[in-house]
Short mmCIF file of C-alpha atoms and ligand atoms in Angstrom, two decimals:
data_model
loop_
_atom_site.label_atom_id
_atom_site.label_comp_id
_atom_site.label_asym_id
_atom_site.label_seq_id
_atom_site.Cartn_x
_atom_site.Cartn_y
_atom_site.Cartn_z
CA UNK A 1 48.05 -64.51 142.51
CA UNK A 2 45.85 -65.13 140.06
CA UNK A 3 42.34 -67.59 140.62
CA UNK A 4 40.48 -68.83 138.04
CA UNK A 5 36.74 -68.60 138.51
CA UNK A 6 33.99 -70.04 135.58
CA UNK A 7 36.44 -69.29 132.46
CA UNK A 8 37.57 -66.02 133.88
CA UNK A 9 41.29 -64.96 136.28
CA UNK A 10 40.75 -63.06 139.19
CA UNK A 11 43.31 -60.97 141.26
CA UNK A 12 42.83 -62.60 144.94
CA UNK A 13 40.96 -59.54 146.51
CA UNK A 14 38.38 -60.05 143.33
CA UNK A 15 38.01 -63.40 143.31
CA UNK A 16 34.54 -63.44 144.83
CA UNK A 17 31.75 -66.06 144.69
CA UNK A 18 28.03 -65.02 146.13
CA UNK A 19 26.89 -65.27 150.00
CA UNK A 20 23.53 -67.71 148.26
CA UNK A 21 25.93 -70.10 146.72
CA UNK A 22 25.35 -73.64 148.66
CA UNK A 23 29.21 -74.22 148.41
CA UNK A 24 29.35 -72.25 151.49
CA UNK A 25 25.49 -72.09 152.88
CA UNK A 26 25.70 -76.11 153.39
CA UNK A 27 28.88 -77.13 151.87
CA UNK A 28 27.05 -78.19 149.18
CA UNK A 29 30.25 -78.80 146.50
CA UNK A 30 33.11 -81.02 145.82
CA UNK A 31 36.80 -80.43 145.73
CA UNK A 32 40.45 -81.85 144.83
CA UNK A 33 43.80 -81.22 146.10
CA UNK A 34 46.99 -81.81 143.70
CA UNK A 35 50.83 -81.03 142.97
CA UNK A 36 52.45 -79.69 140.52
CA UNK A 37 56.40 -80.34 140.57
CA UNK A 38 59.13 -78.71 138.60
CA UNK A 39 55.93 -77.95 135.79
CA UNK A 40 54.69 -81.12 136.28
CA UNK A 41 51.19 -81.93 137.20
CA UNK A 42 51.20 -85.15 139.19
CA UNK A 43 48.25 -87.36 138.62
CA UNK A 44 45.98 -84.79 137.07
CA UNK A 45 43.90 -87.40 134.87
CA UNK A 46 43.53 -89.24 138.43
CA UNK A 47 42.43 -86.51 140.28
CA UNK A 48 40.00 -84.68 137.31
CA UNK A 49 38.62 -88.17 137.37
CA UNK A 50 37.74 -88.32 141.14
CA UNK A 51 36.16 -84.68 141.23
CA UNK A 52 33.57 -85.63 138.43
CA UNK A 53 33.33 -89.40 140.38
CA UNK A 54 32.48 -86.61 143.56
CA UNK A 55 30.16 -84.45 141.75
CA UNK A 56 28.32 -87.36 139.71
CA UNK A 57 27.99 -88.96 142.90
CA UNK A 58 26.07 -86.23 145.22
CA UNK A 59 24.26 -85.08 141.43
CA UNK A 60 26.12 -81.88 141.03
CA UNK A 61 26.73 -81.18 137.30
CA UNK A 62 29.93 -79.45 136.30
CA UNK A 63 29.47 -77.33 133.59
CA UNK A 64 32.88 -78.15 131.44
CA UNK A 65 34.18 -81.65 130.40
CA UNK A 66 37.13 -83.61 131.98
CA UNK A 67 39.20 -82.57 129.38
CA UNK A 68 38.58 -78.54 129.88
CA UNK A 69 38.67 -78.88 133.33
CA UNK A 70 42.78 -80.16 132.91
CA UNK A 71 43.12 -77.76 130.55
CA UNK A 72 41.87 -74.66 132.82
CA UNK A 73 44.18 -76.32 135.90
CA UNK A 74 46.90 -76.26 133.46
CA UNK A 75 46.00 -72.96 132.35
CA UNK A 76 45.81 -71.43 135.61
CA UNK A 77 49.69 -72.66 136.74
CA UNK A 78 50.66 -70.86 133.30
CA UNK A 79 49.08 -67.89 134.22
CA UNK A 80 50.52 -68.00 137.90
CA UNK A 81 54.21 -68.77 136.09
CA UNK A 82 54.38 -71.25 139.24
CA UNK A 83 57.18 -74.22 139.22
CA UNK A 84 56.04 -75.76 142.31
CA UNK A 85 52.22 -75.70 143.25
CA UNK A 86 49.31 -76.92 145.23
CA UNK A 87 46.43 -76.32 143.41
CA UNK A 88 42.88 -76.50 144.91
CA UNK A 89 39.95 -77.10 142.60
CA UNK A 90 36.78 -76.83 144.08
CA UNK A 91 33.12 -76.74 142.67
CA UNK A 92 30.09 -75.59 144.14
CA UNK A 93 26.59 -76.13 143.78
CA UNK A 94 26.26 -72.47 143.13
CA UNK A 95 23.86 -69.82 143.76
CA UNK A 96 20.15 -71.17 145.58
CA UNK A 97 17.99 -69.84 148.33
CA UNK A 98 18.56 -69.81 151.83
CA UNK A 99 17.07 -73.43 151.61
CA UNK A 100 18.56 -76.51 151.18
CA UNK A 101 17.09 -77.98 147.62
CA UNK A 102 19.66 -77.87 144.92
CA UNK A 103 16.67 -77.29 142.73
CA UNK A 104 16.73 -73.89 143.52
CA UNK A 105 20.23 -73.14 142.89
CA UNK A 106 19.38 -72.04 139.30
CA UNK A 107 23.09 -70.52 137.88
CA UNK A 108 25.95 -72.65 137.26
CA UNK A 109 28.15 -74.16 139.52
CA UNK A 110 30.82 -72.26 140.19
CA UNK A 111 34.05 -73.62 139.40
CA UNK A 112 37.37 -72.28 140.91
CA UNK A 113 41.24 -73.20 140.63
CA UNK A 114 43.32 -71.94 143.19
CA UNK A 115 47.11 -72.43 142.81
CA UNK A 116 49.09 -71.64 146.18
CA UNK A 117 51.71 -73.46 148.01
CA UNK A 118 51.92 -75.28 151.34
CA UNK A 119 53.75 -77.19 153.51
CA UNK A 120 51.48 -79.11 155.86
CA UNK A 121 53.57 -80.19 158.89
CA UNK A 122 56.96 -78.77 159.82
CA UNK A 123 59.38 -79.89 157.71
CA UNK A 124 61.48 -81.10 160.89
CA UNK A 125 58.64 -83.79 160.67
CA UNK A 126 59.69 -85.18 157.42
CA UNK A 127 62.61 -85.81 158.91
CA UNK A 128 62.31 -87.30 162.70
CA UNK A 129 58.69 -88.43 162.13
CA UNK A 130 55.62 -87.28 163.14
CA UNK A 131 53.88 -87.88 166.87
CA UNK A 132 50.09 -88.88 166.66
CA UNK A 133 47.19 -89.81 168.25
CA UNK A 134 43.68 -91.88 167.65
CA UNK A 135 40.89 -89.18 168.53
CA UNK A 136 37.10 -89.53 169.50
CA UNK A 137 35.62 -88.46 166.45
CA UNK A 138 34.51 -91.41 163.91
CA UNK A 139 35.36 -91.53 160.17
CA UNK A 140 32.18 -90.42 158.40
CA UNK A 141 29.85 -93.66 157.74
CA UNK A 142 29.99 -94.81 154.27
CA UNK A 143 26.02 -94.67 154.17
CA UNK A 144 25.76 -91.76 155.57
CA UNK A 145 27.91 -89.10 153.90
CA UNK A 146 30.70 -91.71 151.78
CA UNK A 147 34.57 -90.48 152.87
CA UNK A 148 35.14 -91.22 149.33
CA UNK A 149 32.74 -88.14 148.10
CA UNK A 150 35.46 -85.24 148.05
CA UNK A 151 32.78 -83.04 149.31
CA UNK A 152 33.07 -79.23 150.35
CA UNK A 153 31.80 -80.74 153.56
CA UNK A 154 34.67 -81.38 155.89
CA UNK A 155 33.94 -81.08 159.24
CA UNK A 156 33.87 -84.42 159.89
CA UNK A 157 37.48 -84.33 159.48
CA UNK A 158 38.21 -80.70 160.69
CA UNK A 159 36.35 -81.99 164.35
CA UNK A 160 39.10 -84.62 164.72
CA UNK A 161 42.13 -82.37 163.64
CA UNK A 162 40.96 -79.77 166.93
CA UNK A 163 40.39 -83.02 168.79
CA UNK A 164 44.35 -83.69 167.91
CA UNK A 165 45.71 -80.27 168.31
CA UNK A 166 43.45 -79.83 171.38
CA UNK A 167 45.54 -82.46 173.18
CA UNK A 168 49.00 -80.96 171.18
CA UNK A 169 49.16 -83.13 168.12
CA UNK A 170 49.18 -82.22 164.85
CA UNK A 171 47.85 -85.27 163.24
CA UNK A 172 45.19 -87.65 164.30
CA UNK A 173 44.15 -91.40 163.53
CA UNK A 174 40.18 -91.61 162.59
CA UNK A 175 38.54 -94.82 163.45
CA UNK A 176 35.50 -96.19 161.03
CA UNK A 177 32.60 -97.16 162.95
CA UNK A 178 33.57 -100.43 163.83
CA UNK A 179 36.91 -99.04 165.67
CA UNK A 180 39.15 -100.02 163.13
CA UNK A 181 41.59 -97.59 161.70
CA UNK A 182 40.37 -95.47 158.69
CA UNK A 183 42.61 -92.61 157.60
CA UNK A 184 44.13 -89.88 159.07
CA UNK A 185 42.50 -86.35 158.92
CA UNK A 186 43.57 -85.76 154.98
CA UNK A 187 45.93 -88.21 154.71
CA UNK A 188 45.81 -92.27 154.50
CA UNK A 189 48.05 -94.19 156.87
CA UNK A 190 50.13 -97.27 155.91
CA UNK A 191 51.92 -99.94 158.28
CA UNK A 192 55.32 -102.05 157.57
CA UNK A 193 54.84 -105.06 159.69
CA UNK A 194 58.02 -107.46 158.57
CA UNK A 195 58.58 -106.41 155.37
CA UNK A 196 55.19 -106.23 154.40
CA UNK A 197 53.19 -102.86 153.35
CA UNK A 198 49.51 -102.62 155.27
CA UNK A 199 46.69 -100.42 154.43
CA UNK A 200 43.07 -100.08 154.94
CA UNK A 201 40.96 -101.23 152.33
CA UNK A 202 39.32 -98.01 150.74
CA UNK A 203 35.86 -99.12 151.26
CA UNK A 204 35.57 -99.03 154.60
CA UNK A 205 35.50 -95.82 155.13
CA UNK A 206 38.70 -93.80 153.70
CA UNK A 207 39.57 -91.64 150.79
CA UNK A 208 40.71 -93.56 148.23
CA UNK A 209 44.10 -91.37 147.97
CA UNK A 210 45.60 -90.65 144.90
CA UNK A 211 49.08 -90.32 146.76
CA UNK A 212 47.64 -94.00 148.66
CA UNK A 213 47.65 -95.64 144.97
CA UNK A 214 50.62 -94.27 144.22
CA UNK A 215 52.42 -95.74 147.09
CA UNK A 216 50.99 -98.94 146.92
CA UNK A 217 52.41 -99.20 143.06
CA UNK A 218 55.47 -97.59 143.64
CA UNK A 219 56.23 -100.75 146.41
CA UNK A 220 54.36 -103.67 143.94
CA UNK A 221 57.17 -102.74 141.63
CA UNK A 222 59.98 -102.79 144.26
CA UNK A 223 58.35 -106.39 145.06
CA UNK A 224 57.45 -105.27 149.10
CA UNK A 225 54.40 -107.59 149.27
CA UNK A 226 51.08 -104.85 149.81
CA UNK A 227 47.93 -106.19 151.56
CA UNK A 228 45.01 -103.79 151.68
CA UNK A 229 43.45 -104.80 155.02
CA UNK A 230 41.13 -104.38 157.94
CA UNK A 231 43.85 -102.30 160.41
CA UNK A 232 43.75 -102.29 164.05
CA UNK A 233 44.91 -99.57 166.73
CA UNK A 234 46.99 -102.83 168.09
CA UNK A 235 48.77 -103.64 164.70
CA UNK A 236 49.60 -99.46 164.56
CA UNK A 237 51.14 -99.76 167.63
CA UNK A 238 52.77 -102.96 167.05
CA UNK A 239 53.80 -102.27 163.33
CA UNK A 240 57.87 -101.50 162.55
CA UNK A 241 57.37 -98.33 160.68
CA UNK A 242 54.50 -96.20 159.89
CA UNK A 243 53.71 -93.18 157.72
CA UNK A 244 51.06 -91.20 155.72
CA UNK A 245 50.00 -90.10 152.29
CA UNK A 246 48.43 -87.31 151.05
CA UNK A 247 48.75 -84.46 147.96
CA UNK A 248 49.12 -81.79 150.38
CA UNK A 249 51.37 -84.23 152.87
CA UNK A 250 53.35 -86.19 150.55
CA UNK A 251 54.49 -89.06 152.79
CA UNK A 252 55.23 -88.15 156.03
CA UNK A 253 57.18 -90.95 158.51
CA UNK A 254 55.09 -91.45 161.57
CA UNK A 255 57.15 -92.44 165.01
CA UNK A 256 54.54 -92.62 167.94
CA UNK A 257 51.00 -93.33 167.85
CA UNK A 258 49.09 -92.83 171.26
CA UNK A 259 52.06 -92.90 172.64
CA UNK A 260 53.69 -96.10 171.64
CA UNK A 261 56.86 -95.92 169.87
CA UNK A 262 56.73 -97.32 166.41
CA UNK A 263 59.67 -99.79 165.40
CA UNK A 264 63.05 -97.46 166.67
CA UNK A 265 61.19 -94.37 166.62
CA UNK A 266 62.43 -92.95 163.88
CA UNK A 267 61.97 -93.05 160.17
CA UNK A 268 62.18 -96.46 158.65
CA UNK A 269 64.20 -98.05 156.16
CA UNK A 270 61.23 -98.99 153.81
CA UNK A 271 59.38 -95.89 154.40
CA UNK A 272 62.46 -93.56 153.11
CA UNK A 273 62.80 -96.09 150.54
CA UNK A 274 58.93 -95.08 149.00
CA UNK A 275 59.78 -91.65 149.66
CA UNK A 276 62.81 -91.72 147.69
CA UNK A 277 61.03 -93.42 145.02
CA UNK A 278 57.88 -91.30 145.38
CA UNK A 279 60.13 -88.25 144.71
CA UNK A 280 62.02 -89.32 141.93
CA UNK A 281 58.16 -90.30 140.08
CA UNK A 282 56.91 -86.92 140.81
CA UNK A 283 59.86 -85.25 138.79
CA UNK A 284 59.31 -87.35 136.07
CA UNK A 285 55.71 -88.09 135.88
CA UNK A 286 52.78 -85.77 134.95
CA UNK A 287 51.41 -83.10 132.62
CA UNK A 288 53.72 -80.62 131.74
CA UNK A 289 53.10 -77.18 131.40
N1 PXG B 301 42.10 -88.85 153.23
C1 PXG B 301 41.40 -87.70 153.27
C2 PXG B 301 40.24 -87.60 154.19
C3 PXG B 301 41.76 -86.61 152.47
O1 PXG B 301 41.07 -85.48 152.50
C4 PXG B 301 43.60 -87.96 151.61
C5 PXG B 301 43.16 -88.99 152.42
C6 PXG B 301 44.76 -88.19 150.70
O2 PXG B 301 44.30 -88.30 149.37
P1 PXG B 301 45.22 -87.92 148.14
O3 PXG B 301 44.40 -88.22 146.95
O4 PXG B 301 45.51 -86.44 148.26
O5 PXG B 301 46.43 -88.74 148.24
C7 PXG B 301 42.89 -86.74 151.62
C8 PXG B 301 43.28 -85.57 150.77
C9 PXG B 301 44.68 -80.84 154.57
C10 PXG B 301 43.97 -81.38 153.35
O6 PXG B 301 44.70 -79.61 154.75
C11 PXG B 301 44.14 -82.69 152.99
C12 PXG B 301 43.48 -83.22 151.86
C13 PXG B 301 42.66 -82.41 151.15
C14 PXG B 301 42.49 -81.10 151.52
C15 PXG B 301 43.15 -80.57 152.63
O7 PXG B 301 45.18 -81.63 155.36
N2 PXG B 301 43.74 -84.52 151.60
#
């Protein structure tokens, strides 16, 4: 495996970044998750776009344009000769001192593609639907650190996926600070109540998901009527299918929640039909390489 790190490809043993760099002192960095299928990268415009949204947002300057940065990601799958990929792009503040102000970190960021691949849940999952539950830990407040900021900070979200695995769950709901229902711990949830597709609104405090947008176009063109809504635990529980979206989770059929069955407790008709759908755009949509 090879990693790309500032212009340069690293063997995975050498691929090295220094102890001073704020990326890991304070988390100090942004990062994006996407998909490549059968040598196509899915929504890479989309998700270059969010990174520099993520970095122009906390101040961090990356050193490359947009267009460089798809070019190295593309690059880097080339290099890798990988059909199928996940492919991590992260980008830190880069080397300071041991204190917090990003003044001091006086190189360049560091920027660093890492193509792998994963499977997130076990694939039985996809198929029977996935078992969840809502967990103590709030959704990060929009004026305090914004869920939409892809930031190299996630403990926020790593604190509710122990919370869920804690209690044997591999998936939790986060609330936003009002107790509605945000997202899930890297994934956005969606509801089908009566034909109808529900999912939070992304400013109140979710990730705008790439996968999320997808979805929600994917079903305006098969004419299910989407509302992006304020979400309750009550209309989870009482909704007749559920699932989530994410890069790294695709969409993932959700069957219990807090341990109320959803619908028949099993996959539902509309959320195979996105999935189906969702498949057939990722083998025929993207940058090719
Ligand atoms: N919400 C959050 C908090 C995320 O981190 C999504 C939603 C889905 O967004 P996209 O654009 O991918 O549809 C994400 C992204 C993991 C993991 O290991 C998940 C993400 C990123 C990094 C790791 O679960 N998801």
């Amino acid at each position: 495996m090879k990693v790309y790190i500032n212009g340069k490809f690293y063997e995975k043993n050498e691929a090295k970044i220094s102890v001073f760099d704020h990326g890991l002192l304070y988390g100090d960095g942004v990062f994006e998750g996407i998909r490549a299928y059968g040598r196509l990268v899915f929504k890479l415009k989309e998700h270059v776009e969010r990174l520099y949204e993520s970095a122009h947002s906390i101040m961090l300057k990356i050193p490359m344009s947009k267009d460089e940065m798809a070019k190295a990601v593309v690059q880097t799958l080339k290099t890798n000769h990988l059909n199928d990929a996940y492919i991590r792009l992260v980008v830190t503040r880069g080397e300071g001192d041991l204190g917090l102000d990003p003044r001091k970190c006086i190189g360049h960021a560091a920027v660093i593609i890492i193509t792998d691949r994963i499977t997130l849940y076990p694939e039985k999952f996809y198929k029977q639907g996935l078992e969840i539950i809502t967990v103590p830990t709030v959704r990060n407040l929009p004026e305090a650190l914004n869920p939409q900021i892809k930031s190299l900070n996630y403990l926020n979200n790593i604190l509710a996926k122990i919370e869920a695995v804690n209690s044997g769950y591999n998936e939790a709901i986060m609330l936003d600070s009002l107790g509605y229902v945000a997202e899930c711990t890297g994934d956005n949830i969606f509801l089908v109540k009566r034909k109808h597709l529900y999912t939070p609104p992304q400013c109140m405090g979710s990730l705008r998901g790439i996968t999320r947008d997808a979805v929600l176009e994917i079903a305006r063109k098969s004419d299910v009527p989407v509302h992006e809504h304020v979400v309750t635990r009550h209309e989870v529980y009482i909704s007749d299918e559920c699932f989530l979206t994410g890069t790294a989770a695709e969409i993932i059929p959700v069957v219990k929640v807090d341990g109320r069955v959803i619908g028949e407790g099993r996959p539902g008709k509309i959320t195979l039909a996105l999935i189906k759908k969702f498949k057939e755009l990722t083998k025929r949509e993207g940058v090719r390489y």
